[in-house]
Coordinates of C-alpha atoms in Angstrom, one line a residue:
X1 CA 8.2 -7.1 16.3
X2 CA 11.6 -9.2 15.4
X3 CA 12.7 -12.5 17.0
X4 CA 15.5 -14.5 16.9
X5 CA 18.3 -16.6 18.5
X6 CA 21.3 -15.0 19.9
X7 CA 24.4 -17.8 19.8
X8 CA 27.4 -17.1 21.8
X9 CA 30.2 -19.5 23.3
X10 CA 29.3 -18.3 26.6
X11 CA 26.3 -17.2 28.0
X12 CA 27.6 -14.1 29.9
X13 CA 28.6 -12.9 26.6
X14 CA 25.0 -12.4 25.7
X15 CA 24.6 -9.6 28.1
X16 CA 27.9 -8.2 27.0
X17 CA 27.0 -8.0 23.1
X18 CA 23.5 -6.7 23.9
X19 CA 24.3 -3.9 26.1
X20 CA 27.5 -2.5 24.2
X21 CA 26.3 0.0 21.4
X22 CA 28.0 -0.6 18.2
X23 CA 28.5 -4.4 18.8
X24 CA 29.1 -6.2 15.7
X25 CA 26.8 -9.0 15.2
X26 CA 26.0 -11.7 12.2
X27 CA 22.3 -12.0 11.5
X28 CA 20.7 -14.8 9.4
X29 CA 17.7 -14.4 7.7
X30 CA 15.4 -17.5 7.2
X31 CA 14.5 -16.7 3.8
X32 CA 11.3 -18.9 3.5
X33 CA 9.7 -17.0 6.5
X34 CA 11.0 -13.9 5.3
X35 CA 8.8 -14.5 1.7
X36 CA 5.8 -15.6 3.9
X37 CA 5.9 -12.4 6.1
X38 CA 6.5 -10.4 3.0
X39 CA 3.7 -11.6 1.2
X40 CA 1.5 -11.1 4.4
X41 CA 2.6 -7.6 4.4
X42 CA 2.0 -6.9 1.0
X43 CA -1.8 -8.5 1.4
X44 CA -2.6 -5.9 3.6
X45 CA -1.7 -3.1 1.0
X46 CA -4.1 -5.3 -1.5
X47 CA -6.7 -5.0 1.3
X48 CA -6.2 -1.1 1.0
X49 CA -6.3 -1.1 -2.6
X50 CA -9.6 -2.8 -2.8
X51 CA -11.0 -0.6 -0.3
X52 CA -10.2 2.3 -2.6
X53 CA -11.6 0.6 -5.6
X54 CA -14.7 0.3 -3.6
X55 CA -14.8 3.9 -3.4
X56 CA -14.4 3.5 0.5
X57 CA -11.5 5.8 1.4
X58 CA -11.5 5.3 5.1
X59 CA -8.2 5.9 6.5
X60 CA -6.0 3.0 7.4
X61 CA -4.8 3.6 11.3
X62 CA -3.2 0.4 12.1
X63 CA -1.8 -2.7 10.1
X64 CA -0.7 -6.2 11.4
X65 CA 1.0 -8.2 9.2
X66 CA 1.7 -11.6 11.0
X67 CA 0.5 -15.0 10.5
X68 CA -1.1 -15.2 13.7
X69 CA -4.1 -12.9 12.7
X70 CA -3.3 -10.4 10.0
X71 CA -5.6 -7.4 9.5
X72 CA -5.7 -3.6 8.5
X73 CA -8.1 -1.2 10.8
X74 CA -9.7 1.7 9.6
X75 CA -11.0 4.7 11.0
X76 CA -14.9 4.9 10.4
X77 CA -17.2 2.2 9.5
X78 CA -19.0 1.0 6.5
X79 CA -23.1 0.8 7.2
X80 CA -24.0 -2.6 7.4
X81 CA -26.7 -2.5 4.5
X82 CA -23.7 -1.3 2.1
X83 CA -21.6 -4.5 3.0
X84 CA -23.1 -7.2 1.0
X85 CA -22.8 -5.4 -2.2
X86 CA -19.2 -4.6 -1.7
X87 CA -18.3 -8.2 -1.2
X88 CA -19.7 -9.4 -4.8

């Protein structure tokens, strides 16, 4: 998911730009926001690595790396009795 603001001199130019394949556009990236989201994405890999180090090699099926609730989903489950020792 990407978000941003399309700025044009005239409102009708937005439709023209967005509907024409090959249109040239200029993009500016918020470096601080990009860094934060990059770190959030990396944290998903850290979680996956921690799972492997615990000997739990459940296959990852989905990752969501945005600040409103990042997570990694796995196929399978860990027995609730085993969970406390994995958190030590």
